[in-house]
Amino acid sequence: MRNAEKIEKKWQKVWDKSGIYKTKDRVKNKDNFYHLVMFPYPSGNLHMGHWYNYAPADVYARFKRMKGFNVLSPIGFDAFGLPAENAAIKNKIHPRDWTYKNISAMRKQLKSMGNIYDWSREVVSADPNYYKWTQWMFLKLYEAGLAYKKKTLANWCPKDQAVLANEQVIDGRCWRHPDTLVIQKEIDQWMLKITDYADELLADLDKLNWPERTKIMQKNWIGKSEGAKVKFLISNFQFLNKSQLPKSQNYIEVFTTRPDTLFGATYLVIAPEHPLVESLATKEQKEDIRHYVANAHLKTELERTSLEREKTGVFTGAYAVNPANEEKIPIWISDYVLMNYGTGAIMAVPAHDERDFEFAKKFNLPIVKVIDPGREWPENKPYVEGGLIVNSGEFTGVNSAEGRKKITEWLKEKNLGDFSTQYKMRDWIVSRQRYWGAPIPIVFCKHCADKIRNGKSNAGNNEFSKGEFENPGWIAAPEKNLPVRLPPLKNFKPVAGGKSPLARAKNFVNAKCPKCGKKATRETDTMDTFVDSSWYFLRYADPKNKKRFADKKKLNAWLPVNMYIGGAEHAVMHLLYSRFFVKALKNSGYLEFGEPFEALRHQGIILGTDGQKMSKSRGNIVDPDDLVEKYGADTARMYLCFMGEYSQGGPWSSTGILGIKRFLDRIYAKFSIFNSQFSNAENQELQRLLHQTIKKVGEDIENFRFNTAVSALMILFNKMEKENLSKEEARTFLKLIAPFAPHLAEEFWRNLGNKKSIHLESWPKYDPKFIKEGDYDLLIQIGGKLRDKVRVSKRLDRVEIENLVLSRDAIKKHIAGGEIKKIIFVPGRLINIVL
RNA sequence: GGACGAGUGGCGGAAUCGGUAUACGCGCAGCACUUAAAAUGCUGUGGAUUAACAUCCUUGAGGGUUCGAGUCCCUCCUCGUCCACCA
């Protein structure tokens, strides 16, 4: 079918011209359906993964449209990002030119798929009309006190003098300099307080129609732990360097999820970055500690988190008092305790925690058992589960769960502790020391900084926003100055000292403070591209709006997204950030809904024919452009649907796609000849199959079972092919196949004399009488084994069936000699005689 | 190490609430068409025993629940994905 391409081109042009896929904003229509696929990064080529995401998704969108919904199915480009900058450095082409060249190539490829996209709503995140609103969003978060600047540890390449993204760190080394170890360096970065929303992000997961796995991944990422904070008084306080201790800070606070094991805490451990490290060091230990802490900083991320690594640590010389039993216990420093979780300090209970156990063994620290497992103690291992509390004074005999509560309450009474909840999730670093991103629209003004620091402006007087007040000197650009445009630049290499290439643009950096008019310097960091993609789904509702990121009415008409389809690799970051954005914007009064994506589905991964991930080095890449040229888009679309479970993916088969090609060729052949020869007679058997298929295909698409939907269409056509069809039967079949093979369906639909597109038709309705009535094969089992079957009407009742079955010779033969104990009858399916 | 998911013909994969295991497609074999091949069409295609009718076996391994288990429960093996010193 070499003319598949011709037919496809022809109809794509007609659809484009007649604008049948332009979506009207029906502000009050309840039948609006917002169907969204994750917008692609314009890398230059549409690959199989894109097709697998977009083609079956389009089947779903087309189906929804035929079911009567006003479907919005937009597309755009996630156009900022590192690859453009790397291409710029390598090929001496401006990132903008590289990006837009790729976009126009990919737009063409996307159009060859024959999707339902409304191109008039296309959004490109690198466009100033778009990133103006990305900047605006950032400022709204800043205003609300959800953005702040803070020193954080980042991957640092000493050779490049530059910050590296996690994916640029390979085996603990810089990707450009494999001989250079990456270290952790403190860098001033803009952060978003996603942790403020931890509880809400966790709780609202229950409301979402998302894959369970994805919800679990988000849950684990948020990582809520309930436990207690406990204060341990420092015992040899008088010997320590008190001048460096904060006032009244004569204790170390730890977080534990196991307060029930408090009596078994035989030492404390603080992180090397803990603020009390200096103060706790006794004279004798000072040198060792300095050495250890310096070393910990030099360690690569890889080394510090490697599991195989033996525990290391150093004694501070200081002691603390276990509040439970007044025992004096040593305070240690070790990098197995993380500064950015909990309080940066732990109470170590080696008898009941694996890490503490390992540490205690290595440094010969005491191990005290306070939980009775109620069975044999594991050999040379800690016992980490719950049990009966022992050796614990008044709490002896209480079980773990109860003990946690009781001991915490007891601590609370003595003012030595309280219940506490901790999260693994950290705030989101959105600063990037890079060129090709949306500039962070903020300036630093020393004058304003002094004013705030000297208390000359108060929090309540409206002169400064909450964010500005909390980050003295960092003044937001006024809305009317947005977008803060990327300056033209020729050199895109990072600036030494870890600054963005933007620092080279003097005209850009030098600015006037919008508050006081004095000299100020502009922030040169750009935003993480995840910021761009955290709100793009809002823009599609009203992509050309100049006054607002989107009109309120239009937002309410379309959002939240009714069905979102894309890769599982975004299960945490993109999907979590988007949820955070929507919640924060809702809180500030800009949105009226609290979740961006009501329903979510993931496509699987298409592997090469060898079952391996497709990659250039393996040479197993299948190029969708070749498929379109060789077989046509309809065949490619349908094969992707047919391959297997949508969420599973699987290996590509170059012979498998031939099956679909043959199938479509047969349809082509059948429909090409019978224009003039319709049957008038109704074929009951065909009618029954046709109606069952309408039901089956509809339900399958609704449940993302595209593979079985295609199989049902094949079964139907295998029968139709041999029959003389009526015109109505032909029409119905074309409608059923229209979402899968939109071009082919359109071609023959018009050949049947229809003036309007098949894609404006509605999904056929099935007649329930064809489902309920008729005959079926009743299975006859004896003792659960299939022995016979008989074709019976669905109208027969149990007694009639039993009589019929028991009178059959084959059954009599099997029953002979036995006694019937029980007869199980499953209507519409089987009868089982138990002897 | 942890969390989650999956193991079904030669291959991709079907199988509703526990109710015909192997739908649909690929591949393979035979036949037809053809000088021939390709394409296309028709027929067959899990295994064992049998001339045949039939009978038995079979969903990673082993056990259990049930009239009946690919599906539910327990133990184990293998693979995949994500997370990873989070106290």
PDB file of N, CA and C in Angstrom, chain A residues 43-104:
ATOM      1  N   SER A  43      14.781  17.931  20.942  1.00  0.00           N
ATOM      2  CA  SER A  43      16.140  17.406  20.796  1.00  0.00           C
ATOM      3  C   SER A  43      16.534  17.328  19.331  1.00  0.00           C
ATOM      4  N   GLY A  44      15.560  17.400  18.435  1.00  0.00           N
ATOM      5  CA  GLY A  44      15.881  17.367  17.020  1.00  0.00           C
ATOM      6  C   GLY A  44      15.166  16.257  16.283  1.00  0.00           C
ATOM      7  N   ASN A  45      14.796  15.222  17.001  1.00  0.00           N
ATOM      8  CA  ASN A  45      14.169  14.090  16.348  1.00  0.00           C
ATOM      9  C   ASN A  45      13.089  13.451  17.179  1.00  0.00           C
ATOM     10  N   LEU A  46      11.986  13.169  16.535  1.00  0.00           N
ATOM     11  CA  LEU A  46      10.921  12.443  17.210  1.00  0.00           C
ATOM     12  C   LEU A  46      11.328  10.972  17.210  1.00  0.00           C
ATOM     13  N   HIS A  47      11.442  10.375  18.381  1.00  0.00           N
ATOM     14  CA  HIS A  47      11.838   8.969  18.391  1.00  0.00           C
ATOM     15  C   HIS A  47      10.659   8.082  18.760  1.00  0.00           C
ATOM     16  N   MET A  48      10.931   6.777  18.818  1.00  0.00           N
ATOM     17  CA  MET A  48       9.868   5.816  19.053  1.00  0.00           C
ATOM     18  C   MET A  48       9.131   6.076  20.360  1.00  0.00           C
ATOM     19  N   GLY A  49       9.871   6.497  21.364  1.00  0.00           N
ATOM     20  CA  GLY A  49       9.246   6.780  22.653  1.00  0.00           C
ATOM     21  C   GLY A  49       8.172   7.852  22.533  1.00  0.00           C
ATOM     22  N   HIS A  50       8.451   8.877  21.739  1.00  0.00           N
ATOM     23  CA  HIS A  50       7.440   9.913  21.514  1.00  0.00           C
ATOM     24  C   HIS A  50       6.203   9.314  20.847  1.00  0.00           C
ATOM     25  N   TRP A  51       6.454   8.531  19.816  1.00  0.00           N
ATOM     26  CA  TRP A  51       5.326   7.917  19.099  1.00  0.00           C
ATOM     27  C   TRP A  51       4.491   7.052  20.032  1.00  0.00           C
ATOM     28  N   TYR A  52       5.182   6.311  20.866  1.00  0.00           N
ATOM     29  CA  TYR A  52       4.449   5.400  21.755  1.00  0.00           C
ATOM     30  C   TYR A  52       3.648   6.181  22.787  1.00  0.00           C
ATOM     31  N   ASN A  53       4.174   7.331  23.168  1.00  0.00           N
ATOM     32  CA  ASN A  53       3.403   8.181  24.060  1.00  0.00           C
ATOM     33  C   ASN A  53       2.200   8.771  23.313  1.00  0.00           C
ATOM     34  N   TYR A  54       2.465   9.338  22.133  1.00  0.00           N
ATOM     35  CA  TYR A  54       1.466  10.183  21.488  1.00  0.00           C
ATOM     36  C   TYR A  54       0.429   9.451  20.640  1.00  0.00           C
ATOM     37  N   ALA A  55       0.828   8.333  19.988  1.00  0.00           N
ATOM     38  CA  ALA A  55      -0.121   7.693  19.071  1.00  0.00           C
ATOM     39  C   ALA A  55      -1.297   7.043  19.812  1.00  0.00           C
ATOM     40  N   PRO A  56      -1.048   6.144  20.775  1.00  0.00           N
ATOM     41  CA  PRO A  56      -2.182   5.585  21.509  1.00  0.00           C
ATOM     42  C   PRO A  56      -2.949   6.662  22.285  1.00  0.00           C
ATOM     43  N   ALA A  57      -2.227   7.678  22.758  1.00  0.00           N
ATOM     44  CA  ALA A  57      -2.910   8.773  23.449  1.00  0.00           C
ATOM     45  C   ALA A  57      -3.885   9.453  22.503  1.00  0.00           C
ATOM     46  N   ASP A  58      -3.498   9.568  21.244  1.00  0.00           N
ATOM     47  CA  ASP A  58      -4.373  10.200  20.265  1.00  0.00           C
ATOM     48  C   ASP A  58      -5.598   9.334  19.984  1.00  0.00           C
ATOM     49  N   VAL A  59      -5.411   8.011  20.023  1.00  0.00           N
ATOM     50  CA  VAL A  59      -6.554   7.112  19.869  1.00  0.00           C
ATOM     51  C   VAL A  59      -7.576   7.424  20.965  1.00  0.00           C
ATOM     52  N   TYR A  60      -7.048   7.595  22.170  1.00  0.00           N
ATOM     53  CA  TYR A  60      -7.926   7.889  23.303  1.00  0.00           C
ATOM     54  C   TYR A  60      -8.636   9.233  23.107  1.00  0.00           C
ATOM     55  N   ALA A  61      -7.884  10.245  22.667  1.00  0.00           N
ATOM     56  CA  ALA A  61      -8.466  11.580  22.473  1.00  0.00           C
ATOM     57  C   ALA A  61      -9.558  11.544  21.408  1.00  0.00           C
ATOM     58  N   ARG A  62      -9.283  10.863  20.316  1.00  0.00           N
ATOM     59  CA  ARG A  62     -10.263  10.775  19.231  1.00  0.00           C
ATOM     60  C   ARG A  62     -11.518  10.035  19.684  1.00  0.00           C
ATOM     61  N   PHE A  63     -11.292   8.991  20.468  1.00  0.00           N
ATOM     62  CA  PHE A  63     -12.431   8.236  20.997  1.00  0.00           C
ATOM     63  C   PHE A  63     -13.305   9.129  21.875  1.00  0.00           C
ATOM     64  N   LYS A  64     -12.655   9.882  22.770  1.00  0.00           N
ATOM     65  CA  LYS A  64     -13.396  10.774  23.660  1.00  0.00           C
ATOM     66  C   LYS A  64     -14.200  11.788  22.873  1.00  0.00           C
ATOM     67  N   ARG A  65     -13.599  12.271  21.808  1.00  0.00           N
ATOM     68  CA  ARG A  65     -14.277  13.236  20.973  1.00  0.00           C
ATOM     69  C   ARG A  65     -15.514  12.614  20.317  1.00  0.00           C
ATOM     70  N   MET A  66     -15.364  11.394  19.834  1.00  0.00           N
ATOM     71  CA  MET A  66     -16.501  10.711  19.211  1.00  0.00           C
ATOM     72  C   MET A  66     -17.587  10.403  20.238  1.00  0.00           C
ATOM     73  N   LYS A  67     -17.167  10.273  21.500  1.00  0.00           N
ATOM     74  CA  LYS A  67     -18.139  10.019  22.557  1.00  0.00           C
ATOM     75  C   LYS A  67     -18.885  11.288  22.957  1.00  0.00           C
ATOM     76  N   GLY A  68     -18.577  12.386  22.297  1.00  0.00           N
ATOM     77  CA  GLY A  68     -19.354  13.595  22.523  1.00  0.00           C
ATOM     78  C   GLY A  68     -18.674  14.659  23.371  1.00  0.00           C
ATOM     79  N   PHE A  69     -17.415  14.434  23.735  1.00  0.00           N
ATOM     80  CA  PHE A  69     -16.734  15.440  24.549  1.00  0.00           C
ATOM     81  C   PHE A  69     -16.115  16.522  23.661  1.00  0.00           C
ATOM     82  N   ASN A  70     -16.033  17.705  24.215  1.00  0.00           N
ATOM     83  CA  ASN A  70     -15.318  18.796  23.571  1.00  0.00           C
ATOM     84  C   ASN A  70     -13.861  18.659  24.022  1.00  0.00           C
ATOM     85  N   VAL A  71     -13.077  17.975  23.189  1.00  0.00           N
ATOM     86  CA  VAL A  71     -11.735  17.574  23.616  1.00  0.00           C
ATOM     87  C   VAL A  71     -10.691  18.650  23.299  1.00  0.00           C
ATOM     88  N   LEU A  72      -9.902  18.984  24.312  1.00  0.00           N
ATOM     89  CA  LEU A  72      -8.734  19.836  24.093  1.00  0.00           C
ATOM     90  C   LEU A  72      -7.502  18.944  24.131  1.00  0.00           C
ATOM     91  N   SER A  73      -6.776  18.880  23.015  1.00  0.00           N
ATOM     92  CA  SER A  73      -5.561  18.068  22.959  1.00  0.00           C
ATOM     93  C   SER A  73      -4.432  18.898  22.365  1.00  0.00           C
ATOM     94  N   PRO A  74      -3.745  19.652  23.211  1.00  0.00           N
ATOM     95  CA  PRO A  74      -2.726  20.585  22.724  1.00  0.00           C
ATOM     96  C   PRO A  74      -1.332  19.965  22.726  1.00  0.00           C
ATOM     97  N   ILE A  75      -0.411  20.671  22.091  1.00  0.00           N
ATOM     98  CA  ILE A  75       0.983  20.222  22.057  1.00  0.00           C
ATOM     99  C   ILE A  75       1.893  21.457  22.048  1.00  0.00           C
ATOM    100  N   GLY A  76       3.112  21.264  22.485  1.00  0.00           N
ATOM    101  CA  GLY A  76       4.064  22.372  22.515  1.00  0.00           C
ATOM    102  C   GLY A  76       5.467  21.832  22.726  1.00  0.00           C
ATOM    103  N   PHE A  77       6.380  22.701  23.125  1.00  0.00           N
ATOM    104  CA  PHE A  77       7.775  22.280  23.278  1.00  0.00           C
ATOM    105  C   PHE A  77       8.395  22.799  24.569  1.00  0.00           C
ATOM    106  N   ASP A  78       9.057  21.901  25.252  1.00  0.00           N
ATOM    107  CA  ASP A  78       9.751  22.195  26.500  1.00  0.00           C
ATOM    108  C   ASP A  78      11.163  22.652  26.097  1.00  0.00           C
ATOM    109  N   ALA A  79      11.290  23.927  25.725  1.00  0.00           N
ATOM    110  CA  ALA A  79      12.374  24.322  24.836  1.00  0.00           C
ATOM    111  C   ALA A  79      13.645  24.857  25.495  1.00  0.00           C
ATOM    112  N   PHE A  80      13.604  25.105  26.798  1.00  0.00           N
ATOM    113  CA  PHE A  80      14.836  25.502  27.471  1.00  0.00           C
ATOM    114  C   PHE A  80      15.586  24.260  27.921  1.00  0.00           C
ATOM    115  N   GLY A  81      16.902  24.396  28.103  1.00  0.00           N
ATOM    116  CA  GLY A  81      17.617  23.261  28.664  1.00  0.00           C
ATOM    117  C   GLY A  81      19.053  23.151  28.196  1.00  0.00           C
ATOM    118  N   LEU A  82      19.749  22.294  28.882  1.00  0.00           N
ATOM    119  CA  LEU A  82      21.183  22.141  28.708  1.00  0.00           C
ATOM    120  C   LEU A  82      21.651  21.709  27.320  1.00  0.00           C
ATOM    121  N   PRO A  83      20.984  20.730  26.667  1.00  0.00           N
ATOM    122  CA  PRO A  83      21.502  20.254  25.379  1.00  0.00           C
ATOM    123  C   PRO A  83      21.693  21.388  24.374  1.00  0.00           C
ATOM    124  N   ALA A  84      20.796  22.367  24.391  1.00  0.00           N
ATOM    125  CA  ALA A  84      20.925  23.487  23.447  1.00  0.00           C
ATOM    126  C   ALA A  84      22.221  24.239  23.715  1.00  0.00           C
ATOM    127  N   GLU A  85      22.550  24.375  24.990  1.00  0.00           N
ATOM    128  CA  GLU A  85      23.752  25.103  25.354  1.00  0.00           C
ATOM    129  C   GLU A  85      24.993  24.308  24.988  1.00  0.00           C
ATOM    130  N   ASN A  86      24.952  23.021  25.187  1.00  0.00           N
ATOM    131  CA  ASN A  86      26.083  22.183  24.810  1.00  0.00           C
ATOM    132  C   ASN A  86      26.298  22.204  23.306  1.00  0.00           C
ATOM    133  N   ALA A  87      25.199  22.145  22.563  1.00  0.00           N
ATOM    134  CA  ALA A  87      25.301  22.230  21.105  1.00  0.00           C
ATOM    135  C   ALA A  87      25.892  23.575  20.715  1.00  0.00           C
ATOM    136  N   ALA A  88      25.524  24.609  21.449  1.00  0.00           N
ATOM    137  CA  ALA A  88      26.032  25.953  21.156  1.00  0.00           C
ATOM    138  C   ALA A  88      27.543  26.012  21.340  1.00  0.00           C
ATOM    139  N   ILE A  89      28.008  25.455  22.459  1.00  0.00           N
ATOM    140  CA  ILE A  89      29.446  25.480  22.737  1.00  0.00           C
ATOM    141  C   ILE A  89      30.203  24.642  21.709  1.00  0.00           C
ATOM    142  N   LYS A  90      29.606  23.522  21.348  1.00  0.00           N
ATOM    143  CA  LYS A  90      30.279  22.590  20.449  1.00  0.00           C
ATOM    144  C   LYS A  90      30.241  23.064  18.997  1.00  0.00           C
ATOM    145  N   ASN A  91      29.086  23.506  18.548  1.00  0.00           N
ATOM    146  CA  ASN A  91      28.921  23.787  17.117  1.00  0.00           C
ATOM    147  C   ASN A  91      28.862  25.265  16.778  1.00  0.00           C
ATOM    148  N   LYS A  92      29.070  26.114  17.780  1.00  0.00           N
ATOM    149  CA  LYS A  92      29.055  27.558  17.537  1.00  0.00           C
ATOM    150  C   LYS A  92      27.747  28.008  16.885  1.00  0.00           C
ATOM    151  N   ILE A  93      26.662  27.529  17.432  1.00  0.00           N
ATOM    152  CA  ILE A  93      25.350  27.961  16.958  1.00  0.00           C
ATOM    153  C   ILE A  93      24.600  28.456  18.194  1.00  0.00           C
ATOM    154  N   HIS A  94      23.840  29.513  18.052  1.00  0.00           N
ATOM    155  CA  HIS A  94      23.135  30.057  19.213  1.00  0.00           C
ATOM    156  C   HIS A  94      22.095  29.053  19.710  1.00  0.00           C
ATOM    157  N   PRO A  95      21.972  28.887  21.036  1.00  0.00           N
ATOM    158  CA  PRO A  95      21.007  27.920  21.563  1.00  0.00           C
ATOM    159  C   PRO A  95      19.597  28.154  21.019  1.00  0.00           C
ATOM    160  N   ARG A  96      19.277  29.423  20.782  1.00  0.00           N
ATOM    161  CA  ARG A  96      17.932  29.725  20.287  1.00  0.00           C
ATOM    162  C   ARG A  96      17.771  29.161  18.879  1.00  0.00           C
ATOM    163  N   ASP A  97      18.785  29.367  18.041  1.00  0.00           N
ATOM    164  CA  ASP A  97      18.699  28.894  16.657  1.00  0.00           C
ATOM    165  C   ASP A  97      18.625  27.377  16.610  1.00  0.00           C
ATOM    166  N   TRP A  98      19.485  26.771  17.420  1.00  0.00           N
ATOM    167  CA  TRP A  98      19.488  25.304  17.483  1.00  0.00           C
ATOM    168  C   TRP A  98      18.098  24.795  17.896  1.00  0.00           C
ATOM    169  N   THR A  99      17.541  25.403  18.940  1.00  0.00           N
ATOM    170  CA  THR A  99      16.257  24.955  19.478  1.00  0.00           C
ATOM    171  C   THR A  99      15.123  25.134  18.464  1.00  0.00           C
ATOM    172  N   TYR A 100      15.083  26.324  17.862  1.00  0.00           N
ATOM    173  CA  TYR A 100      13.958  26.584  16.963  1.00  0.00           C
ATOM    174  C   TYR A 100      14.054  25.798  15.667  1.00  0.00           C
ATOM    175  N   LYS A 101      15.272  25.496  15.264  1.00  0.00           N
ATOM    176  CA  LYS A 101      15.456  24.650  14.081  1.00  0.00           C
ATOM    177  C   LYS A 101      14.884  23.255  14.392  1.00  0.00           C
ATOM    178  N   ASN A 102      15.223  22.777  15.573  1.00  0.00           N
ATOM    179  CA  ASN A 102      14.711  21.460  15.976  1.00  0.00           C
ATOM    180  C   ASN A 102      13.197  21.459  16.088  1.00  0.00           C
ATOM    181  N   ILE A 103      12.668  22.548  16.611  1.00  0.00           N
ATOM    182  CA  ILE A 103      11.213  22.604  16.774  1.00  0.00           C
ATOM    183  C   ILE A 103      10.518  22.499  15.425  1.00  0.00           C
ATOM    184  N   SER A 104      11.045  23.219  14.426  1.00  0.00           N
ATOM    185  CA  SER A 104      10.316  23.169  13.159  1.00  0.00           C
ATOM    186  C   SER A 104      10.426  21.787  12.527  1.00  0.00           C
TER     187      SER A 104
END
